[in-house]
CSV table of C-alpha atoms and ligand atoms in Angstrom, one decimal:
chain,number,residue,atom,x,y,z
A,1,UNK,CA,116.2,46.2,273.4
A,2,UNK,CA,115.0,46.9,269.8
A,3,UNK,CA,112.7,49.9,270.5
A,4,UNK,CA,113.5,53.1,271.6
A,5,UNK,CA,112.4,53.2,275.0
A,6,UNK,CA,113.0,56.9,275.7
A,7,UNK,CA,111.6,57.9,272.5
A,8,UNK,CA,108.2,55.9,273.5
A,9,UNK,CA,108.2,57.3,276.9
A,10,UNK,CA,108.8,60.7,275.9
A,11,UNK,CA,105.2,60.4,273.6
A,12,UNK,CA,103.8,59.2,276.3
A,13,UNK,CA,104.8,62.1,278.1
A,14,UNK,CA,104.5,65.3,275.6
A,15,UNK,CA,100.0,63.2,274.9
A,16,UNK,CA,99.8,63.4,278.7
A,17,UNK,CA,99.5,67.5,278.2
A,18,UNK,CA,96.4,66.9,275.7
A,19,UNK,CA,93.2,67.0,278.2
A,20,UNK,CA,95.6,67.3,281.3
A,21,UNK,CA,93.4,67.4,284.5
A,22,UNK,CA,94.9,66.9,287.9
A,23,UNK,CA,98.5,66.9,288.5
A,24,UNK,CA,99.1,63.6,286.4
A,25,UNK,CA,95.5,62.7,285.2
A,26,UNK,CA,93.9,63.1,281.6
A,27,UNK,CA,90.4,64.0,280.8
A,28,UNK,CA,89.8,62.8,276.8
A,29,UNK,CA,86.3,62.6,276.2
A,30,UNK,CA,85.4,60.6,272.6
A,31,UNK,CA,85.2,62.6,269.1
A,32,UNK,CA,85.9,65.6,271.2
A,33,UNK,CA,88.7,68.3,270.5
A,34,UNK,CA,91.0,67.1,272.8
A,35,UNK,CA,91.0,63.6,270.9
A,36,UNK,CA,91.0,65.1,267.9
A,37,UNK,CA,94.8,67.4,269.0
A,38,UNK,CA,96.0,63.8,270.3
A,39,UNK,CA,95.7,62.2,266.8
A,40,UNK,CA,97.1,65.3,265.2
A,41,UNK,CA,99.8,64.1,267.4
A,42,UNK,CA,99.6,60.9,267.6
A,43,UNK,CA,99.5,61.0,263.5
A,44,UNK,CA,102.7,62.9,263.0
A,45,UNK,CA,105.0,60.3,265.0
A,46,UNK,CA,103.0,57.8,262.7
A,47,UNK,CA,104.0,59.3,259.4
A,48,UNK,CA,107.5,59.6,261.1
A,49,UNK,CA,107.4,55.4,261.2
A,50,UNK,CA,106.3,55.5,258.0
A,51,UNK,CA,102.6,55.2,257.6
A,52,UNK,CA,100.5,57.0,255.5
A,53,UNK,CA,97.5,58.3,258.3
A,54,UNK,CA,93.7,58.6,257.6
A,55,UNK,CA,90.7,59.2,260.8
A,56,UNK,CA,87.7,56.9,259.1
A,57,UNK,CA,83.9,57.7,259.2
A,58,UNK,CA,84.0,56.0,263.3
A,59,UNK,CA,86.6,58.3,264.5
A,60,UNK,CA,89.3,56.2,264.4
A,61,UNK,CA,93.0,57.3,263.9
A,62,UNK,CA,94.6,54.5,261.4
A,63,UNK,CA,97.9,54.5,260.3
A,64,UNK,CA,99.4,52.2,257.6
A,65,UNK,CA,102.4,50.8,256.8
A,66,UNK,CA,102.0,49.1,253.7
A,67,UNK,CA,103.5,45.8,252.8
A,68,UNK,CA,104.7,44.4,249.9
A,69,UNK,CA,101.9,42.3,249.2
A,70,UNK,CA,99.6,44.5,250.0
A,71,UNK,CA,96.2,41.2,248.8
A,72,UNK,CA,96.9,39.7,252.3
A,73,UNK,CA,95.0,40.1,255.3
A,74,UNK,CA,96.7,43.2,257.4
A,75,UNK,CA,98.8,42.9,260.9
A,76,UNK,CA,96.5,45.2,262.8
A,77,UNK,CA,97.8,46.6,266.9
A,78,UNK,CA,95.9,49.0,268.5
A,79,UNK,CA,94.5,50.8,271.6
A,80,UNK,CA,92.5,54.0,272.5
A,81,UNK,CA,93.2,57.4,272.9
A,82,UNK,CA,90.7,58.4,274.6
A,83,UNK,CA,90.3,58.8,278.5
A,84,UNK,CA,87.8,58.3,281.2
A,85,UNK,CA,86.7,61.7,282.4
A,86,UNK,CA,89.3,61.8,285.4
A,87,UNK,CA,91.6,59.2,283.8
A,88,UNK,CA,94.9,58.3,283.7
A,89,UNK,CA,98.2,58.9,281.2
A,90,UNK,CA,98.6,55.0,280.1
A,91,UNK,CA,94.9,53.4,280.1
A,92,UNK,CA,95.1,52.8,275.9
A,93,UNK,CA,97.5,55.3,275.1
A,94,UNK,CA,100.5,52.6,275.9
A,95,UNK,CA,98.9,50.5,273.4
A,96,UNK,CA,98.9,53.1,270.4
A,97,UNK,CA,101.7,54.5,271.0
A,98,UNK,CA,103.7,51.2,271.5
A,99,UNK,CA,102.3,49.9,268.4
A,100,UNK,CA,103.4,52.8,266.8
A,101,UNK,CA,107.1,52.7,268.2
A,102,UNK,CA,107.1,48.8,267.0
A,103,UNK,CA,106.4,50.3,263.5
A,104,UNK,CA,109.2,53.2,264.0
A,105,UNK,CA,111.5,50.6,264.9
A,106,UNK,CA,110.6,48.3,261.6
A,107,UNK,CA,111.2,51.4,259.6
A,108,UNK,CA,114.2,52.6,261.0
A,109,UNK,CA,115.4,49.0,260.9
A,110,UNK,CA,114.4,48.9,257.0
A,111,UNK,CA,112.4,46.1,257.6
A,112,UNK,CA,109.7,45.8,254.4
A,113,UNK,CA,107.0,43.2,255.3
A,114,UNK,CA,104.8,41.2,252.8
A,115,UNK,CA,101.9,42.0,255.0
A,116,UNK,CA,100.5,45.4,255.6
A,117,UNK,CA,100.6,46.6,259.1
A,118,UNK,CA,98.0,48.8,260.7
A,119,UNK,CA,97.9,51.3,264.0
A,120,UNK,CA,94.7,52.0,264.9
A,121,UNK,CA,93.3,54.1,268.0
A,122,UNK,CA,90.0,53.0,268.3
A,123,UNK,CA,87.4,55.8,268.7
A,124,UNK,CA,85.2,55.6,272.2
A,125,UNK,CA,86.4,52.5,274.0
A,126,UNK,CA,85.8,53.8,277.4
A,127,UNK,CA,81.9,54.5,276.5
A,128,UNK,CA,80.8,57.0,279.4
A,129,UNK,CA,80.5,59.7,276.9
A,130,UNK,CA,77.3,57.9,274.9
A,131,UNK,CA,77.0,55.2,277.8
A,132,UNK,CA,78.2,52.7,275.3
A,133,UNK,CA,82.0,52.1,274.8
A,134,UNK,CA,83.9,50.0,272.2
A,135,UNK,CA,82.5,52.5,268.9
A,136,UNK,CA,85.1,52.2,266.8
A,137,UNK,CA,86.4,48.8,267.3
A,138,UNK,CA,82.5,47.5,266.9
A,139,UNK,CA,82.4,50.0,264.3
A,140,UNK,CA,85.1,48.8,261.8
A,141,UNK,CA,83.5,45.1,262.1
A,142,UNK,CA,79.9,46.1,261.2
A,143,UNK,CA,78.9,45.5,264.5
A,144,UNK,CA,77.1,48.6,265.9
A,145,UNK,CA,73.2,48.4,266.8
A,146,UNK,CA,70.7,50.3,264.9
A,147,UNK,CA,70.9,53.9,265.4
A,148,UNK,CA,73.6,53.5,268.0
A,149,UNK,CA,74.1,57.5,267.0
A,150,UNK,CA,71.2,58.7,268.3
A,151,UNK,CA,72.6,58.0,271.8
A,152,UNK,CA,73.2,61.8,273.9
A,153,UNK,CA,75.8,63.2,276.3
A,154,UNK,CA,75.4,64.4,279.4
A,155,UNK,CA,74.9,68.0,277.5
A,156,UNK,CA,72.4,66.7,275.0
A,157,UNK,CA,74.5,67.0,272.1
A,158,UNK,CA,74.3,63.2,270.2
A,159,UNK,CA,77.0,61.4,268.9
A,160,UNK,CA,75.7,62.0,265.4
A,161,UNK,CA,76.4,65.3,266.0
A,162,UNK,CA,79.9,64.7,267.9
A,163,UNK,CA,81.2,62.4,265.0
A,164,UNK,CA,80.1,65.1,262.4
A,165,UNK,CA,81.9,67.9,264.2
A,166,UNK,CA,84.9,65.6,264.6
A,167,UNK,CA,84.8,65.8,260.6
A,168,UNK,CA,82.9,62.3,260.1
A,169,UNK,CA,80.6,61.4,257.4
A,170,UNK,CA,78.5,59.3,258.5
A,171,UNK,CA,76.7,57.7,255.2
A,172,UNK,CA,80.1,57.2,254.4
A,173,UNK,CA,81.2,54.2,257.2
A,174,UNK,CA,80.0,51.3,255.3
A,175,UNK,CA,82.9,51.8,253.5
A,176,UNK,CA,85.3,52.1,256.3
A,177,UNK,CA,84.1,48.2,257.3
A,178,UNK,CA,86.8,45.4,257.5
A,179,UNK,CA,85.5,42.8,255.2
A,180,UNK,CA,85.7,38.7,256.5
A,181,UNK,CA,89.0,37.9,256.8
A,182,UNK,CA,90.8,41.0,255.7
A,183,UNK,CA,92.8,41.3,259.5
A,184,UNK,CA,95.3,38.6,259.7
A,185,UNK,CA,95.5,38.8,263.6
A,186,UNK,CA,95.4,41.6,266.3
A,187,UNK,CA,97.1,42.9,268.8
A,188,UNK,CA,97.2,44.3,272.3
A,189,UNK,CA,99.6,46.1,274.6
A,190,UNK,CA,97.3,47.8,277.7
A,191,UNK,CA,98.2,48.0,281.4
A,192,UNK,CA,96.8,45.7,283.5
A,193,UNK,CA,94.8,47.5,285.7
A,194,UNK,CA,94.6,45.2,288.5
A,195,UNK,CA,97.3,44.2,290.9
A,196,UNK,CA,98.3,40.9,289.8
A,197,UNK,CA,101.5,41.3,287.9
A,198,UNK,CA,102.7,43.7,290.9
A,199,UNK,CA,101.8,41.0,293.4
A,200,UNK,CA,103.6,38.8,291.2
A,201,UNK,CA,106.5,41.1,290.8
A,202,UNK,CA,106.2,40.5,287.3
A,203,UNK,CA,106.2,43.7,284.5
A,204,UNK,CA,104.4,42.1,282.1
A,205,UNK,CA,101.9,39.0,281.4
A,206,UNK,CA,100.2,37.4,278.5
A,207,UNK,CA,96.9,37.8,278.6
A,208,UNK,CA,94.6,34.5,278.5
A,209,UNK,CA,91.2,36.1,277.1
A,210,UNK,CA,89.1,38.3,278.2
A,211,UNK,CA,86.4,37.2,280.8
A,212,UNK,CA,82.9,37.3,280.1
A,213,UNK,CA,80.7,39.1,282.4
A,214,UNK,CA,77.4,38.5,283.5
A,215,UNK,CA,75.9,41.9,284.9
A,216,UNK,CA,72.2,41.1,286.2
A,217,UNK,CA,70.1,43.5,288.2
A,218,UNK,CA,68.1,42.3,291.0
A,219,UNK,CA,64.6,43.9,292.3
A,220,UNK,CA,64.1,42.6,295.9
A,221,UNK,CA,60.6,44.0,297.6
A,222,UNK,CA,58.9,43.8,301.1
A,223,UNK,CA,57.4,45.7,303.4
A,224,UNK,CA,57.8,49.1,304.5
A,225,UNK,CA,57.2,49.5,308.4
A,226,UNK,CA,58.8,51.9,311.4
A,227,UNK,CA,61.5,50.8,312.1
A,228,UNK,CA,60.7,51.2,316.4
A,229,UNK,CA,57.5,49.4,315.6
A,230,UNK,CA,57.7,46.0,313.8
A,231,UNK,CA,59.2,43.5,316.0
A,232,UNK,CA,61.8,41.8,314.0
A,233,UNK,CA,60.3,38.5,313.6
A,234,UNK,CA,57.8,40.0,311.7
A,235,UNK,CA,59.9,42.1,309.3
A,236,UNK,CA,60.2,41.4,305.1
A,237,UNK,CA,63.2,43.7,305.1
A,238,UNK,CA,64.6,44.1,301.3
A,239,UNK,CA,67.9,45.0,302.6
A,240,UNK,CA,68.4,42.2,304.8
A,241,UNK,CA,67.9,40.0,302.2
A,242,UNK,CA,70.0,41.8,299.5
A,243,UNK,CA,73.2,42.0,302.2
A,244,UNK,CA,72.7,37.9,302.3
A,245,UNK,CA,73.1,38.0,299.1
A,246,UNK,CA,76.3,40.3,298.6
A,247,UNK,CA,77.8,38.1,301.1
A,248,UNK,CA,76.8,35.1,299.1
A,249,UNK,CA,78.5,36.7,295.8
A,250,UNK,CA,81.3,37.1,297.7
A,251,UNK,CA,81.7,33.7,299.1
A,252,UNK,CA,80.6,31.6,295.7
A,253,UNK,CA,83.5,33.9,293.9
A,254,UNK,CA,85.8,32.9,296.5
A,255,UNK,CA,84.8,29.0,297.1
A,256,UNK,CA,87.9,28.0,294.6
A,257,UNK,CA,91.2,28.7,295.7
A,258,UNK,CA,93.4,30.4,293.1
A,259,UNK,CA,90.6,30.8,290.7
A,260,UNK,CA,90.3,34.4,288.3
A,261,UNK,CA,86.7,34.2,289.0
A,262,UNK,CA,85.0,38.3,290.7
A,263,UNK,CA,82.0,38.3,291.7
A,264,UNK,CA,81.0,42.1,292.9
A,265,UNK,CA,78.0,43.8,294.3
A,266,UNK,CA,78.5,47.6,293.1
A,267,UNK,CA,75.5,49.8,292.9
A,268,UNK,CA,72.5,49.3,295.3
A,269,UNK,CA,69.8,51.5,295.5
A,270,UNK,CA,67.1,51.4,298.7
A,271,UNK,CA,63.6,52.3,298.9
A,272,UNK,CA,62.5,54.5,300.7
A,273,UNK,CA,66.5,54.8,302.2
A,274,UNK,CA,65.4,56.8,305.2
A,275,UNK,CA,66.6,55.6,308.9
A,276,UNK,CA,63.5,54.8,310.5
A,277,UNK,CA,61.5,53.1,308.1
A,278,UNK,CA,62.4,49.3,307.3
A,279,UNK,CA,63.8,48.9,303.6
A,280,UNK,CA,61.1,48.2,301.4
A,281,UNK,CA,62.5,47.6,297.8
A,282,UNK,CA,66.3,47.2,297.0
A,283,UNK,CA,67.6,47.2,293.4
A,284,UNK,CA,70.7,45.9,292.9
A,285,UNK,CA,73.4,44.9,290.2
A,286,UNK,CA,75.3,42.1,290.7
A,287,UNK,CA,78.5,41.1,287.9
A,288,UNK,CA,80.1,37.9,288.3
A,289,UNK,CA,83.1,37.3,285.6
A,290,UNK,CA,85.2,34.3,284.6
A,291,UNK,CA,87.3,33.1,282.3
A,292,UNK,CA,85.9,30.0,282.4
A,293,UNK,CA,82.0,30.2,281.1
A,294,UNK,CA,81.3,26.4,283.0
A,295,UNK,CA,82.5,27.4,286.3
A,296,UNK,CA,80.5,31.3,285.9
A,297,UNK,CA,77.2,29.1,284.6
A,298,UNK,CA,77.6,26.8,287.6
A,299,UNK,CA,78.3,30.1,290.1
A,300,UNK,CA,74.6,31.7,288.2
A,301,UNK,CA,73.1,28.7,289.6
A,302,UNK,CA,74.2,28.8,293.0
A,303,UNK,CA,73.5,32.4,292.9
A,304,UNK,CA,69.9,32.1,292.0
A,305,UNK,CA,69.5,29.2,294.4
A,306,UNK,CA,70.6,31.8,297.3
A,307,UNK,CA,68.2,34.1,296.0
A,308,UNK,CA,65.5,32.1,296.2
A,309,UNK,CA,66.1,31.1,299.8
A,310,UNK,CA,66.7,34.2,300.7
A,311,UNK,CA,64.1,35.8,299.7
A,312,UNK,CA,61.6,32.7,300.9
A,313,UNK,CA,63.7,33.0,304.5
A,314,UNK,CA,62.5,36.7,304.2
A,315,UNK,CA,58.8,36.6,303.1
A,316,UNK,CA,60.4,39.3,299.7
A,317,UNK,CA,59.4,38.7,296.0
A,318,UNK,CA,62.3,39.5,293.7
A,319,UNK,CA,62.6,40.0,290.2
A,320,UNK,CA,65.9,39.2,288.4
A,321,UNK,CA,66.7,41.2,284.7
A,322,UNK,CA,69.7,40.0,282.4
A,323,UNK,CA,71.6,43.6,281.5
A,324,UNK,CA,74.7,41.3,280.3
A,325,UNK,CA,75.8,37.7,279.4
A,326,UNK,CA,79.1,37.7,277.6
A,327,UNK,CA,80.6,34.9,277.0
A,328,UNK,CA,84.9,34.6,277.3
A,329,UNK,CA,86.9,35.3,274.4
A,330,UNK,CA,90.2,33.6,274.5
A,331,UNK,CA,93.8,34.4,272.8
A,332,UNK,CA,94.8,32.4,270.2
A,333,UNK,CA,97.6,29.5,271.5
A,334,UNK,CA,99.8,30.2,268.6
A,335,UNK,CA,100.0,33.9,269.7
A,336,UNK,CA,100.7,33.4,273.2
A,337,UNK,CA,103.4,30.8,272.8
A,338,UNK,CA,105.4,33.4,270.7
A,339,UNK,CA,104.5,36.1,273.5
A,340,UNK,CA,106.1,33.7,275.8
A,341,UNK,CA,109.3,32.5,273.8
A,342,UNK,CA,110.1,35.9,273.0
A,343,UNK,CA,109.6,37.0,276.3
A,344,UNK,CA,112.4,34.5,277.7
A,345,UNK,CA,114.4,35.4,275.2
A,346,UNK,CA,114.1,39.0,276.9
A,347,UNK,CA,114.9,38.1,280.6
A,348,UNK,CA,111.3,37.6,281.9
A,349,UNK,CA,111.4,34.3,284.1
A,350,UNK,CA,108.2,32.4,283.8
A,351,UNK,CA,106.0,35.7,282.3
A,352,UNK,CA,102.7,34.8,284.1
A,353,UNK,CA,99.1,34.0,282.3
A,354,UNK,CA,96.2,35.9,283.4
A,355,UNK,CA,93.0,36.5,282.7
A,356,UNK,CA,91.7,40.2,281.8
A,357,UNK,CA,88.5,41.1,283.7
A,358,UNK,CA,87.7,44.5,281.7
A,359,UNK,CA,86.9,44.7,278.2
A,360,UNK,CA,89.2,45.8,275.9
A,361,UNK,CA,88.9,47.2,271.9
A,362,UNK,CA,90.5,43.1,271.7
A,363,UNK,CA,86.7,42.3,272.3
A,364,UNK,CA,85.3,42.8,269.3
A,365,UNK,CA,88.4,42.1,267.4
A,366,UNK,CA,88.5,38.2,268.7
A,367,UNK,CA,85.5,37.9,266.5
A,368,UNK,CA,87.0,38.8,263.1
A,369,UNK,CA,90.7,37.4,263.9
A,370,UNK,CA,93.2,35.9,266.1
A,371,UNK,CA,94.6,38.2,268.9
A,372,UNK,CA,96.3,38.1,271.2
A,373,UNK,CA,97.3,41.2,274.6
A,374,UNK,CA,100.6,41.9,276.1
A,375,UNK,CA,100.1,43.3,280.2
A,376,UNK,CA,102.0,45.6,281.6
A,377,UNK,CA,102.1,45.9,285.1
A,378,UNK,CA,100.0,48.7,287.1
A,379,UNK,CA,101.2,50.2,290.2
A,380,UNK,CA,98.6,49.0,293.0
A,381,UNK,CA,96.6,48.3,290.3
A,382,UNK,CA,95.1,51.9,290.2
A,383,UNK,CA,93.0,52.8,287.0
A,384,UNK,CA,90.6,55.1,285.8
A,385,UNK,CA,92.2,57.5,287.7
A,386,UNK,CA,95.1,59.9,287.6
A,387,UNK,CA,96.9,58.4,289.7
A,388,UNK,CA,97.0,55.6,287.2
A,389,UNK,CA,101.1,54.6,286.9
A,390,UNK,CA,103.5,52.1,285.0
A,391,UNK,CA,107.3,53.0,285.2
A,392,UNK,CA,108.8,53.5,282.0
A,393,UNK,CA,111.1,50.7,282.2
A,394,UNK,CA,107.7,48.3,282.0
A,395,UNK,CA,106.0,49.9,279.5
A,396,UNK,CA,109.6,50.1,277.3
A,397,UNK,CA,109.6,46.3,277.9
A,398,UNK,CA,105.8,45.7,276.9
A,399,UNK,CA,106.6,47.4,273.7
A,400,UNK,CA,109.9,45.2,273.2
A,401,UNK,CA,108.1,42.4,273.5
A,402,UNK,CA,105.6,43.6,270.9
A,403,UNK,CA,108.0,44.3,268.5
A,404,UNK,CA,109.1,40.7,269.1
A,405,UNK,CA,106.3,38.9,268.4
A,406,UNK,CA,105.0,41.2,265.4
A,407,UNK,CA,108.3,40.1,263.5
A,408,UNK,CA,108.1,36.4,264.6
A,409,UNK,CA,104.5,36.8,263.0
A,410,UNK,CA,105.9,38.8,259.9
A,411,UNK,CA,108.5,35.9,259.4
A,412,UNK,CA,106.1,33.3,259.4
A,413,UNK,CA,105.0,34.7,256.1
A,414,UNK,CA,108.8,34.4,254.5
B,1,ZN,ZN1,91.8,50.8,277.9
């Protein structure tokens, strides 16, 4: 192994203190005080590999390791730092601070690229804060909405005001913008959070793209009646239909063996929601996601058609609103067959292929550049939560593999 694995492990132990809630979980809200001490950390063991350290007008926590030449496009690796509000110890942080150890070990190796690397920690991926994640990553590609910085906290304070207290200027971040074709390519080391590599028995996986969700809300509406009243034949019950439908998302999801394709019911919301009075307006959100935009457009369809029936079998109107329609972002070929060599060369058997149903900071990233994401595994998939855990062996070998495939991509410029 070319990294230090108990050097790696050991940062991702002494950050875990920073926010520390639970037993083993972190709490590191965006632009807050406890993301700011994580960078102060974070920054030092970047100045240790080398790289002069700067936090930009969005919050983000960049560290550069110049190359020789420093005209061509940058290397760029990154992650977050920042947690979900009862979060876990590796959810982004594996990602910064494994980019960070692949730098410590170019340095301590004396290894001088041509091409500049960078280590960013991307300033509010997770998004709960503002209820809008990705900040920085958007941010550094021009790619925020007007007066994105208006948006409030749960406390009312705006992250205008967050991003100033965190020592941003904010007329200032047109500067701080990545022009066309100034990244080279990207990369991505996160956990998986989801249970495939485990099932697999795999600790790490190349990451195909990132699937592109489609979150619509649905509005179905009847009649309100008492419940001991109404004979059933003569009921337009808004729940009934929306529980066909669930079922439906579940079964169209399901309808091709072996496919990545989710298709999930999660928040549902019932008018008037008392026990003796039949449903009469359901809202619900329904998120379907696929790595293969065809197959999700042909699942939309059947969808809606189900819908419609079900609402005609039910005597409901419905309305349908569009919240989301992402298409899938994929990683580039060239990336993922030096991911794979490399990782053969490091023991892994046949390193599986899978498809990443959560965003990432990669997102916006795969529209300025080539990326590519290294997996690690999660234990029973658990995220987002404290008990969120990969052992250190995994995350040692994520990194390894990292390092790998950044000097493969270094050598292609000798
Ligand atoms: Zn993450």
């Amino acid at each position: 192994m070319a990294i230090h694995s108990e050097r790696l492990n050991n940062h991702i132990y002494e950050q875990s203190a920073i926010g520390k809630i639970a037993e083993t979980g972190i709490c590191r809200p965006a632009h807050s005080a406890e993301e700011k001490q994580v960078f102060q950390l974070a920054a030092g063991w970047m100045t240790e590999a080398g790289m002069t350290v700067k936090i930009d007008n969005f919050g983000n926590l960049i560290g550069t390791y110049p190359g020789t030449e420093p005209g061509l496009p940058v290397l760029m690796m990154g992650s977050h730092l920042d947690t979900q509000p009862y979060g876990g110890r590796f959810d982004g942080i594996a990602g910064v601070l494994g980019a960070i150890e692949v730098v410590k070990t170019l340095h301590d190796n004396n290894i001088k690229p041509k091409r500049t690397i960078q280590v960013v920690s991307f300033a509010d991926e997770e998004g709960w804060r503002f209820n809008k994640g990705l900040y920085g990553s958007r941010g550094i590609l021009g790619k925020l909405e007007p007066d994105e910085e208006a948006r409030k906290d749960a406390n009312g304070i705006s992250r205008r005001e967050a991003l100033e207290s965190f020592g941003c200027n904010l007329s200032e971040q047109s500067k701080d913008v990545y022009a066309p074709g100034s990244i080279h390519c990207f990369l991505e080391l996160h956990i998986e959070q989801g249970p495939v590599l485990e099932a697999l028995e795999q600790p790490v996986g190349i990451v195909s793209g990132i699937s592109g969700p489609l979150w619509l809300t649905v509005t179905f509406k009847g009649v309100a009646g008492h419940t001991g009243s109404v004979p059933m034949h003569m009921r337009n019950d808004a729940l009934l239909g929306a529980a066909e439908v669930i079922v439906a998302i579940n079964k169209i999801a399901t309808q091709e063996p072996g496919s990545p394709t989710v298709g999930t019911c999660g928040s549902l919301n019932v008018f008037p929601n008392s026990r003796n009075i039949i449903p009469e307006e359901v809202v619900f959100t329904l998120d379907l996601r696929d790595i293969e935009q065809s197959r999700r457009d042909k699942y939309e369809a059947q969808l809606r058609v189900i819908i419609e029936e079900v609402t005609e079998k039910h005597g409901l109107t419905y309305t349908i609103s569009e919240d989301t329609n992402s298409e899938p972002r994929y990683c580039a070929q060239w990336m993922k067959d030096i991911i794979r060599e490399e990782s053969e060369a490091l023991g892994v058997e046949n390193i599986p292929e899978l498809m990443s149903g959560p965003f990432h900071d990669s997102l916006p990233l795969s529209y300025a550049c080539d990326y590519a994401m290294i997996f690690i595994r999660s234990k029973a998939g658990i995220s987002h939560n404290p008990k969120e855990y990969s052992s250190p062996e995994d995350i040692a070998l994520g990194a390894d593999l990292l390092y790998k495939t950044v000097y493969r991509i270094l050598q292609q410029d000798i």
